[in-house]
PDB file of C-alpha atoms in Angstrom:
ATOM      1  CA  MET A  27      24.101  22.615 -28.313  1.00  0.00           C
ATOM      2  CA  GLU A  28      27.814  23.303 -27.824  1.00  0.00           C
ATOM      3  CA  GLY A  29      27.104  27.002 -27.265  1.00  0.00           C
ATOM      4  CA  CYS A  30      24.938  26.138 -24.218  1.00  0.00           C
ATOM      5  CA  GLU A  31      27.595  24.233 -22.283  1.00  0.00           C
ATOM      6  CA  ASN A  32      28.677  27.342 -20.346  1.00  0.00           C
ATOM      7  CA  GLY A  33      25.272  27.446 -18.577  1.00  0.00           C
ATOM      8  CA  ASN A  34      26.818  26.792 -15.137  1.00  0.00           C
ATOM      9  CA  ASN A  35      29.218  29.789 -15.020  1.00  0.00           C
ATOM     10  CA  ASP A  36      28.954  32.576 -12.426  1.00  0.00           C
ATOM     11  CA  PRO A  37      26.863  35.058 -14.510  1.00  0.00           C
ATOM     12  CA  LEU A  38      24.212  32.361 -14.896  1.00  0.00           C
ATOM     13  CA  SER A  39      24.185  31.543 -11.174  1.00  0.00           C
ATOM     14  CA  ASN A  40      23.803  35.252 -10.395  1.00  0.00           C
ATOM     15  CA  SER A  41      20.957  35.655 -12.867  1.00  0.00           C
ATOM     16  CA  ILE A  42      19.033  32.752 -11.348  1.00  0.00           C
ATOM     17  CA  SER A  43      19.210  34.420  -7.970  1.00  0.00           C
ATOM     18  CA  GLU A  44      17.272  37.423  -9.299  1.00  0.00           C
ATOM     19  CA  VAL A  45      13.724  37.709  -7.919  1.00  0.00           C
ATOM     20  CA  THR A  46      11.025  36.798 -10.433  1.00  0.00           C
ATOM     21  CA  GLU A  47       7.915  38.981 -10.547  1.00  0.00           C
ATOM     22  CA  GLN A  48       5.347  37.360  -8.230  1.00  0.00           C
ATOM     23  CA  SER A  49       2.480  38.156 -10.618  1.00  0.00           C
ATOM     24  CA  GLU A  50       4.214  36.851 -13.769  1.00  0.00           C
ATOM     25  CA  LEU A  51       2.297  33.982 -15.341  1.00  0.00           C
ATOM     26  CA  PHE A  52       4.161  30.762 -16.117  1.00  0.00           C
ATOM     27  CA  VAL A  53       2.955  27.544 -17.691  1.00  0.00           C
ATOM     28  CA  TRP A  54       2.635  24.906 -15.003  1.00  0.00           C
ATOM     29  CA  PRO A  55       3.783  22.133 -14.803  1.00  0.00           C
ATOM     30  CA  TRP A  56       6.986  23.959 -15.668  1.00  0.00           C
ATOM     31  CA  MET A  57       7.812  23.748 -19.366  1.00  0.00           C
ATOM     32  CA  GLY A  58      10.539  25.122 -21.580  1.00  0.00           C
ATOM     33  CA  ILE A  59      10.524  25.781 -25.314  1.00  0.00           C
ATOM     34  CA  VAL A  60      13.381  24.915 -27.654  1.00  0.00           C
ATOM     35  CA  ALA A  61      13.309  26.665 -31.053  1.00  0.00           C
ATOM     36  CA  ASN A  62      15.252  26.429 -34.312  1.00  0.00           C
ATOM     37  CA  ILE A  63      15.783  22.657 -34.115  1.00  0.00           C
ATOM     38  CA  PRO A  64      17.442  21.606 -37.412  1.00  0.00           C
ATOM     39  CA  VAL A  65      14.996  19.964 -39.851  1.00  0.00           C
ATOM     40  CA  GLU A  66      15.236  18.861 -43.459  1.00  0.00           C
ATOM     41  CA  GLU A  67      12.692  18.076 -46.098  1.00  0.00           C
ATOM     42  CA  LYS A  68      12.321  14.473 -47.139  1.00  0.00           C
ATOM     43  CA  GLY A  69       9.511  13.253 -49.342  1.00  0.00           C
ATOM     44  CA  GLY A  70       7.512  16.436 -49.003  1.00  0.00           C
ATOM     45  CA  ARG A  71       7.692  16.473 -45.150  1.00  0.00           C
ATOM     46  CA  TYR A  72      10.092  18.011 -42.697  1.00  0.00           C
ATOM     47  CA  VAL A  73      11.990  15.602 -40.436  1.00  0.00           C
ATOM     48  CA  GLY A  74      14.282  16.216 -37.496  1.00  0.00           C
ATOM     49  CA  GLU A  75      15.795  14.540 -34.468  1.00  0.00           C
ATOM     50  CA  GLY A  76      13.531  13.033 -31.810  1.00  0.00           C
ATOM     51  CA  GLY A  77      13.318  14.188 -28.233  1.00  0.00           C
ATOM     52  CA  SER A  78      15.729  11.631 -26.731  1.00  0.00           C
ATOM     53  CA  LYS A  79      18.942  13.284 -27.969  1.00  0.00           C
ATOM     54  CA  LEU A  80      17.802  16.763 -26.963  1.00  0.00           C
ATOM     55  CA  ARG A  81      16.773  15.489 -23.537  1.00  0.00           C
ATOM     56  CA  HIS A  82      20.190  13.843 -23.136  1.00  0.00           C
ATOM     57  CA  ASP A  83      21.977  17.075 -24.121  1.00  0.00           C
ATOM     58  CA  LEU A  84      19.889  19.171 -21.706  1.00  0.00           C
ATOM     59  CA  ALA A  85      20.398  16.662 -18.891  1.00  0.00           C
ATOM     60  CA  ALA A  86      24.167  16.781 -19.495  1.00  0.00           C
ATOM     61  CA  GLN A  87      24.029  20.531 -18.802  1.00  0.00           C
ATOM     62  CA  GLY A  88      22.307  19.949 -15.436  1.00  0.00           C
ATOM     63  CA  PHE A  89      18.777  21.073 -16.353  1.00  0.00           C
ATOM     64  CA  GLU A  90      17.234  17.697 -15.381  1.00  0.00           C
ATOM     65  CA  PRO A  91      14.397  17.567 -17.948  1.00  0.00           C
ATOM     66  CA  LEU A  92      11.748  14.876 -17.516  1.00  0.00           C
ATOM     67  CA  ARG A  93      10.705  14.626 -21.161  1.00  0.00           C
ATOM     68  CA  VAL A  94      11.181  16.448 -24.463  1.00  0.00           C
ATOM     69  CA  HIS A  95       8.291  16.566 -26.962  1.00  0.00           C
ATOM     70  CA  PRO A  96       9.162  17.605 -30.547  1.00  0.00           C
ATOM     71  CA  LEU A  97       6.135  19.395 -32.024  1.00  0.00           C
ATOM     72  CA  TRP A  98       4.791  18.042 -35.306  1.00  0.00           C
ATOM     73  CA  ASN A  99       2.126  19.333 -37.673  1.00  0.00           C
ATOM     74  CA  TYR A 100       0.812  18.375 -41.084  1.00  0.00           C
ATOM     75  CA  LYS A 101       4.082  19.516 -42.665  1.00  0.00           C
ATOM     76  CA  GLY A 102       6.145  17.335 -40.304  1.00  0.00           C
ATOM     77  CA  HIS A 103       8.654  18.466 -37.671  1.00  0.00           C
ATOM     78  CA  SER A 104       7.965  22.111 -36.755  1.00  0.00           C
ATOM     79  CA  GLY A 105      11.483  22.868 -35.519  1.00  0.00           C
ATOM     80  CA  PHE A 106      10.108  23.431 -31.994  1.00  0.00           C
ATOM     81  CA  ALA A 107      10.068  21.170 -28.916  1.00  0.00           C
ATOM     82  CA  VAL A 108       8.564  21.454 -25.447  1.00  0.00           C
ATOM     83  CA  VAL A 109      10.699  20.450 -22.460  1.00  0.00           C
ATOM     84  CA  GLU A 110       8.967  19.191 -19.296  1.00  0.00           C
ATOM     85  CA  PHE A 111      10.518  19.808 -15.872  1.00  0.00           C
ATOM     86  CA  ASP A 112       9.557  18.532 -12.421  1.00  0.00           C
ATOM     87  CA  ARG A 113       6.355  20.009 -11.002  1.00  0.00           C
ATOM     88  CA  ASP A 114       8.010  21.183  -7.779  1.00  0.00           C
ATOM     89  CA  TRP A 115      10.245  24.188  -7.083  1.00  0.00           C
ATOM     90  CA  SER A 116      13.348  22.280  -8.146  1.00  0.00           C
ATOM     91  CA  GLY A 117      11.704  21.978 -11.575  1.00  0.00           C
ATOM     92  CA  PHE A 118      11.138  25.747 -11.656  1.00  0.00           C
ATOM     93  CA  THR A 119      14.778  26.344 -10.715  1.00  0.00           C
ATOM     94  CA  ASN A 120      15.940  24.028 -13.499  1.00  0.00           C
ATOM     95  CA  GLY A 121      13.592  25.782 -15.943  1.00  0.00           C
ATOM     96  CA  MET A 122      14.994  29.195 -15.042  1.00  0.00           C
ATOM     97  CA  LYS A 123      18.561  27.877 -15.345  1.00  0.00           C
ATOM     98  CA  PHE A 124      17.585  26.534 -18.769  1.00  0.00           C
ATOM     99  CA  GLU A 125      16.262  29.969 -19.823  1.00  0.00           C
ATOM    100  CA  LYS A 126      19.160  31.972 -18.368  1.00  0.00           C
ATOM    101  CA  SER A 127      21.659  29.688 -20.059  1.00  0.00           C
ATOM    102  CA  PHE A 128      20.238  30.512 -23.500  1.00  0.00           C
ATOM    103  CA  GLU A 129      19.909  34.208 -22.657  1.00  0.00           C
ATOM    104  CA  ALA A 130      23.570  34.323 -21.564  1.00  0.00           C
ATOM    105  CA  ASN A 131      24.484  33.202 -25.079  1.00  0.00           C
ATOM    106  CA  HIS A 132      22.047  35.686 -26.696  1.00  0.00           C
ATOM    107  CA  ARG A 133      19.752  32.878 -27.771  1.00  0.00           C
ATOM    108  CA  GLY A 134      16.759  33.566 -25.583  1.00  0.00           C
ATOM    109  CA  LYS A 135      13.142  34.232 -26.514  1.00  0.00           C
ATOM    110  CA  GLU A 136      13.617  37.899 -27.423  1.00  0.00           C
ATOM    111  CA  ASP A 137      16.721  37.066 -29.430  1.00  0.00           C
ATOM    112  CA  PHE A 138      14.795  34.463 -31.405  1.00  0.00           C
ATOM    113  CA  TYR A 139      11.882  36.721 -32.309  1.00  0.00           C
ATOM    114  CA  THR A 140      13.943  39.870 -33.035  1.00  0.00           C
ATOM    115  CA  ALA A 141      17.006  38.438 -34.813  1.00  0.00           C
ATOM    116  CA  LYS A 142      17.274  39.118 -38.515  1.00  0.00           C
ATOM    117  CA  GLN A 143      19.359  35.998 -38.975  1.00  0.00           C
ATOM    118  CA  ILE A 144      18.836  33.216 -36.394  1.00  0.00           C
ATOM    119  CA  GLY A 145      21.459  30.931 -37.930  1.00  0.00           C
ATOM    120  CA  ASP A 146      21.510  27.244 -36.995  1.00  0.00           C
ATOM    121  CA  GLU A 147      21.885  27.545 -33.201  1.00  0.00           C
ATOM    122  CA  LEU A 148      19.173  26.435 -30.757  1.00  0.00           C
ATOM    123  CA  TYR A 149      17.144  28.989 -28.842  1.00  0.00           C
ATOM    124  CA  GLY A 150      15.290  28.358 -25.608  1.00  0.00           C
ATOM    125  CA  TRP A 151      13.176  29.905 -22.856  1.00  0.00           C
ATOM    126  CA  ILE A 152      10.688  28.958 -20.141  1.00  0.00           C
ATOM    127  CA  ALA A 153       7.021  28.989 -21.244  1.00  0.00           C
ATOM    128  CA  ARG A 154       4.868  31.927 -20.089  1.00  0.00           C
ATOM    129  CA  ASP A 155       1.372  33.281 -20.716  1.00  0.00           C
ATOM    130  CA  ASP A 156       2.115  34.715 -24.167  1.00  0.00           C
ATOM    131  CA  ASP A 157       3.354  31.304 -25.335  1.00  0.00           C
ATOM    132  CA  PHE A 158       0.308  29.673 -23.755  1.00  0.00           C
ATOM    133  CA  HIS A 159      -2.139  31.980 -25.575  1.00  0.00           C
ATOM    134  CA  SER A 160      -0.300  32.009 -28.907  1.00  0.00           C
ATOM    135  CA  GLU A 161      -2.195  30.729 -31.948  1.00  0.00           C
ATOM    136  CA  SER A 162       0.545  28.308 -32.863  1.00  0.00           C
ATOM    137  CA  ILE A 163       1.519  24.692 -32.461  1.00  0.00           C
ATOM    138  CA  ILE A 164       3.343  25.750 -29.290  1.00  0.00           C
ATOM    139  CA  GLY A 165       0.217  27.330 -27.766  1.00  0.00           C
ATOM    140  CA  GLU A 166      -1.913  24.322 -28.703  1.00  0.00           C
ATOM    141  CA  HIS A 167       0.462  21.923 -26.934  1.00  0.00           C
ATOM    142  CA  LEU A 168       0.801  24.116 -23.835  1.00  0.00           C
ATOM    143  CA  ARG A 169      -2.959  24.521 -23.451  1.00  0.00           C
ATOM    144  CA  ARG A 170      -3.423  20.767 -23.732  1.00  0.00           C
ATOM    145  CA  SER A 171      -0.661  19.944 -21.240  1.00  0.00           C
ATOM    146  CA  GLY A 172      -0.680  22.683 -18.628  1.00  0.00           C
ATOM    147  CA  ASP A 173      -2.173  25.773 -17.081  1.00  0.00           C
ATOM    148  CA  LEU A 174      -1.065  29.281 -16.114  1.00  0.00           C
ATOM    149  CA  LYS A 175       0.035  30.059 -12.558  1.00  0.00           C
ATOM    150  CA  THR A 176       1.878  32.844 -10.779  1.00  0.00           C
ATOM    151  CA  ILE A 177       4.716  32.312  -8.347  1.00  0.00           C
ATOM    152  CA  SER A 178       2.679  33.956  -5.594  1.00  0.00           C
ATOM    153  CA  GLY A 179      -0.296  31.750  -6.474  1.00  0.00           C
ATOM    154  CA  LEU A 180       1.781  28.588  -6.291  1.00  0.00           C
ATOM    155  CA  GLU A 181       3.335  29.721  -3.023  1.00  0.00           C
ATOM    156  CA  ALA A 182      -0.159  30.357  -1.644  1.00  0.00           C
ATOM    157  CA  GLU A 183      -1.219  26.897  -2.848  1.00  0.00           C
ATOM    158  CA  ASP A 184       1.798  25.350  -1.180  1.00  0.00           C
ATOM    159  CA  GLU A 185       1.020  27.277   1.993  1.00  0.00           C
ATOM    160  CA  ARG A 186      -2.588  26.073   1.932  1.00  0.00           C
ATOM    161  CA  LYS A 187      -1.439  22.511   1.314  1.00  0.00           C
ATOM    162  CA  THR A 188       1.082  22.836   4.127  1.00  0.00           C
ATOM    163  CA  THR A 189      -1.599  24.257   6.424  1.00  0.00           C
ATOM    164  CA  ARG A 190      -3.955  21.403   5.538  1.00  0.00           C
ATOM    165  CA  LEU A 191      -1.150  18.905   5.984  1.00  0.00           C
ATOM    166  CA  VAL A 192      -0.242  20.360   9.371  1.00  0.00           C
ATOM    167  CA  ALA A 193      -3.922  20.351  10.382  1.00  0.00           C
ATOM    168  CA  ASN A 194      -4.326  16.772   9.201  1.00  0.00           C
ATOM    169  CA  LEU A 195      -1.145  15.724  10.966  1.00  0.00           C
ATOM    170  CA  SER A 196      -2.336  17.517  14.112  1.00  0.00           C
ATOM    171  CA  ASN A 197      -5.628  15.625  13.919  1.00  0.00           C
ATOM    172  CA  VAL A 198      -3.805  12.364  13.329  1.00  0.00           C
ATOM    173  CA  ILE A 199      -1.504  13.072  16.270  1.00  0.00           C
ATOM    174  CA  GLU A 200      -4.494  14.004  18.454  1.00  0.00           C
ATOM    175  CA  VAL A 201      -6.310  10.808  17.485  1.00  0.00           C
ATOM    176  CA  LYS A 202      -3.171   8.762  18.111  1.00  0.00           C
ATOM    177  CA  ASN A 203      -2.680  10.484  21.490  1.00  0.00           C
ATOM    178  CA  MET A 204      -6.276   9.683  22.441  1.00  0.00           C
ATOM    179  CA  ARG A 205      -5.785   6.119  21.298  1.00  0.00           C
ATOM    180  CA  LEU A 206      -2.544   5.953  23.274  1.00  0.00           C
ATOM    181  CA  LYS A 207      -4.341   7.221  26.378  1.00  0.00           C
ATOM    182  CA  GLU A 208      -7.055   4.598  25.884  1.00  0.00           C
ATOM    183  CA  ILE A 209      -4.403   1.909  25.548  1.00  0.00           C
ATOM    184  CA  GLU A 210      -2.643   3.238  28.670  1.00  0.00           C
ATOM    185  CA  CYS A 211      -5.946   3.181  30.601  1.00  0.00           C
ATOM    186  CA  LYS A 212      -6.688  -0.353  29.439  1.00  0.00           C
ATOM    187  CA  TYR A 213      -3.141  -1.350  30.293  1.00  0.00           C
ATOM    188  CA  ASN A 214      -3.472   0.155  33.771  1.00  0.00           C
ATOM    189  CA  GLU A 215      -6.848  -1.549  34.254  1.00  0.00           C
ATOM    190  CA  THR A 216      -5.394  -4.826  33.069  1.00  0.00           C
ATOM    191  CA  SER A 217      -2.362  -4.374  35.328  1.00  0.00           C
ATOM    192  CA  ILE A 218      -4.645  -3.696  38.303  1.00  0.00           C
ATOM    193  CA  SER A 219      -6.804  -6.707  37.424  1.00  0.00           C
ATOM    194  CA  VAL A 220      -3.743  -8.905  37.081  1.00  0.00           C
ATOM    195  CA  SER A 221      -2.396  -7.575  40.383  1.00  0.00           C
ATOM    196  CA  ASN A 222      -5.751  -8.297  42.057  1.00  0.00           C
ATOM    197  CA  LEU A 223      -5.865 -11.760  40.537  1.00  0.00           C
ATOM    198  CA  MET A 224      -2.320 -12.444  41.684  1.00  0.00           C
ATOM    199  CA  ALA A 225      -3.197 -11.211  45.180  1.00  0.00           C
ATOM    200  CA  GLN A 226      -6.335 -13.382  45.238  1.00  0.00           C
ATOM    201  CA  LYS A 227      -4.343 -16.329  43.948  1.00  0.00           C
ATOM    202  CA  ASP A 228      -1.758 -15.754  46.683  1.00  0.00           C
ATOM    203  CA  LEU A 229      -4.465 -15.567  49.366  1.00  0.00           C
ATOM    204  CA  MET A 230      -6.127 -18.725  48.034  1.00  0.00           C
ATOM    205  CA  HIS A 231      -2.759 -20.475  47.942  1.00  0.00           C
ATOM    206  CA  ARG A 232      -2.053 -19.445  51.538  1.00  0.00           C
ATOM    207  CA  ALA A 233      -5.544 -20.501  52.647  1.00  0.00           C
ATOM    208  CA  TYR A 234      -5.123 -23.842  50.877  1.00  0.00           C
ATOM    209  CA  ASN A 235      -1.738 -24.428  52.508  1.00  0.00           C
ATOM    210  CA  GLU A 236      -3.160 -23.478  55.899  1.00  0.00           C
ATOM    211  CA  GLU A 237      -6.109 -25.843  55.433  1.00  0.00           C
ATOM    212  CA  ILE A 238      -3.772 -28.655  54.389  1.00  0.00           C
ATOM    213  CA  ARG A 239      -1.599 -27.940  57.452  1.00  0.00           C
ATOM    214  CA  LYS A 240      -4.647 -28.102  59.730  1.00  0.00           C
ATOM    215  CA  ILE A 241      -5.860 -31.325  58.113  1.00  0.00           C
ATOM    216  CA  GLN A 242      -2.420 -32.893  58.485  1.00  0.00           C
ATOM    217  CA  GLN A 243      -2.174 -31.652  62.085  1.00  0.00           C
ATOM    218  CA  ASN A 244      -5.627 -33.035  62.870  1.00  0.00           C
ATOM    219  CA  ALA A 245      -4.732 -36.310  61.192  1.00  0.00           C
ATOM    220  CA  ARG A 246      -1.556 -36.576  63.270  1.00  0.00           C
ATOM    221  CA  SER A 247      -3.494 -35.721  66.432  1.00  0.00           C
ATOM    222  CA  GLN A 248      -6.139 -38.332  65.624  1.00  0.00           C
ATOM    223  CA  LEU A 249      -3.479 -40.920  64.863  1.00  0.00           C
ATOM    224  CA  GLU A 250      -1.657 -40.174  68.106  1.00  0.00           C
ATOM    225  CA  LYS A 251      -4.940 -40.421  70.005  1.00  0.00           C
ATOM    226  CA  ILE A 252      -5.798 -43.709  68.314  1.00  0.00           C
ATOM    227  CA  LEU A 253      -2.334 -45.074  69.056  1.00  0.00           C
ATOM    228  CA  LYS A 254      -2.603 -44.017  72.702  1.00  0.00           C
ATOM    229  CA  GLU A 255      -6.076 -45.580  72.984  1.00  0.00           C
ATOM    230  CA  HIS A 256      -4.785 -48.757  71.376  1.00  0.00           C
ATOM    231  CA  GLU A 257      -1.838 -48.850  73.755  1.00  0.00           C
ATOM    232  CA  LYS A 258      -4.145 -48.293  76.708  1.00  0.00           C
ATOM    233  CA  ILE A 259      -6.542 -51.021  75.613  1.00  0.00           C
ATOM    234  CA  THR A 260      -3.629 -53.349  74.972  1.00  0.00           C
ATOM    235  CA  MET A 261      -2.278 -52.731  78.495  1.00  0.00           C
ATOM    236  CA  GLU A 262      -5.735 -53.238  79.992  1.00  0.00           C
ATOM    237  CA  LEU A 263      -6.184 -56.473  78.078  1.00  0.00           C
ATOM    238  CA  GLU A 264      -2.787 -57.664  79.199  1.00  0.00           C
ATOM    239  CA  SER A 265      -3.656 -56.777  82.790  1.00  0.00           C
ATOM    240  CA  GLN A 266      -7.022 -58.540  82.543  1.00  0.00           C
ATOM    241  CA  SER A 267      -5.322 -61.529  80.924  1.00  0.00           C
ATOM    242  CA  LYS A 268      -2.837 -61.752  83.802  1.00  0.00           C
ATOM    243  CA  GLU A 269      -5.637 -61.348  86.315  1.00  0.00           C
ATOM    244  CA  LEU A 270      -7.597 -64.136  84.625  1.00  0.00           C
ATOM    245  CA  GLU A 271      -4.547 -66.388  84.593  1.00  0.00           C
ATOM    246  CA  LYS A 272      -4.036 -65.684  88.280  1.00  0.00           C
ATOM    247  CA  ARG A 273      -7.671 -66.433  89.115  1.00  0.00           C
ATOM    248  CA  GLU A 274      -7.526 -69.532  86.925  1.00  0.00           C
ATOM    249  CA  LYS A 275      -4.539 -70.788  88.885  1.00  0.00           C
ATOM    250  CA  GLU A 276      -6.311 -70.022  92.155  1.00  0.00           C
ATOM    251  CA  LEU A 277      -9.388 -71.869  90.922  1.00  0.00           C
ATOM    252  CA  GLN A 278      -7.292 -74.830  89.844  1.00  0.00           C
ATOM    253  CA  LYS A 279      -5.578 -74.802  93.215  1.00  0.00           C
ATOM    254  CA  ARG A 280      -8.920 -74.671  95.042  1.00  0.00           C
ATOM    255  CA  GLU A 281     -10.279 -77.401  92.789  1.00  0.00           C
ATOM    256  CA  ALA A 282      -7.300 -79.529  93.614  1.00  0.00           C
ATOM    257  CA  GLN A 283      -7.820 -78.859  97.311  1.00  0.00           C
ATOM    258  CA  ASN A 284     -11.516 -79.660  97.010  1.00  0.00           C
ATOM    259  CA  GLU A 285     -10.657 -82.854  95.186  1.00  0.00           C
ATOM    260  CA  ASN A 286      -8.315 -83.876  98.020  1.00  0.00           C
ATOM    261  CA  LYS A 287     -10.967 -83.039 100.533  1.00  0.00           C
ATOM    262  CA  ARG A 288     -13.496 -85.187  98.638  1.00  0.00           C
ATOM    263  CA  LYS A 289     -11.119 -88.076  98.556  1.00  0.00           C
ATOM    264  CA  LEU A 290     -10.491 -87.809 102.307  1.00  0.00           C
ATOM    265  CA  PHE A 291     -14.212 -87.560 102.959  1.00  0.00           C
ATOM    266  CA  THR A 292     -14.853 -90.567 100.823  1.00  0.00           C
ATOM    267  CA  GLU A 293     -12.114 -92.541 102.575  1.00  0.00           C
ATOM    268  CA  LYS A 294     -13.471 -91.586 105.983  1.00  0.00           C
ATOM    269  CA  LYS A 295     -16.931 -92.564 104.965  1.00  0.00           C
ATOM    270  CA  MET A 296     -15.761 -95.942 103.814  1.00  0.00           C
ATOM    271  CA  VAL A 297     -13.900 -96.444 107.032  1.00  0.00           C
ATOM    272  CA  LEU A 298     -16.984 -95.664 109.083  1.00  0.00           C
ATOM    273  CA  ARG A 299     -19.026 -98.236 107.174  1.00  0.00           C
ATOM    274  CA  PHE A 300     -16.718-100.980 108.022  1.00  0.00           C
TER     275      PHE A 300
END
């Protein structure tokens, strides 16, 4: 893997910026193929390193692989592995960087299949339709794990999804706006009702206070009238009492005079008898 460490130099960055054919078929989700993985025969079967080390090495070069699947058959490790990248456009970018990195070191797909001596270096490329349809362990894995899509097709899918998303969001916003208007109407109705209730409460409070004031005023008037009547009656009674006392004295005086007159009459009558 040491020969792949220069994958982030300027020639690679420039190659990634090249426009890919819109009709070219790629395996999706984006997958890369690593070939010429070192294997050795042990006990009649070929063995090689698992996917963890290769994934770590690829991640260290900035390709951000999700998983690496070494491909095995009845003979053991096939010397090939499939690299999975993210399903989005960042995954495609990482896949193309992965491919361009190997190509920059003359260890791409064409180099692998045309070289007379491949040596012990790793080769790699991004999976396309010919890999997908190949009658090999690579083709079998790709057909089980993915499908073929064009860049233009994926862009159209994304556009349709975006259109649906925008439409759905527009509907959601419209529904929320309608709901907001309903809430505003209910709020306004409630505010008006509360205002009316407060106004009615204020009127009732004023009417109650006015009624209490009238009752208190009437009570004071009645009390004043009763007090005046009582005072008048008291004065009349006092006047009558004085008048009765005066008449009583006059009667006593007359009775005394009558008594004196009786005594004189009696005395005169006695004198006349003798």
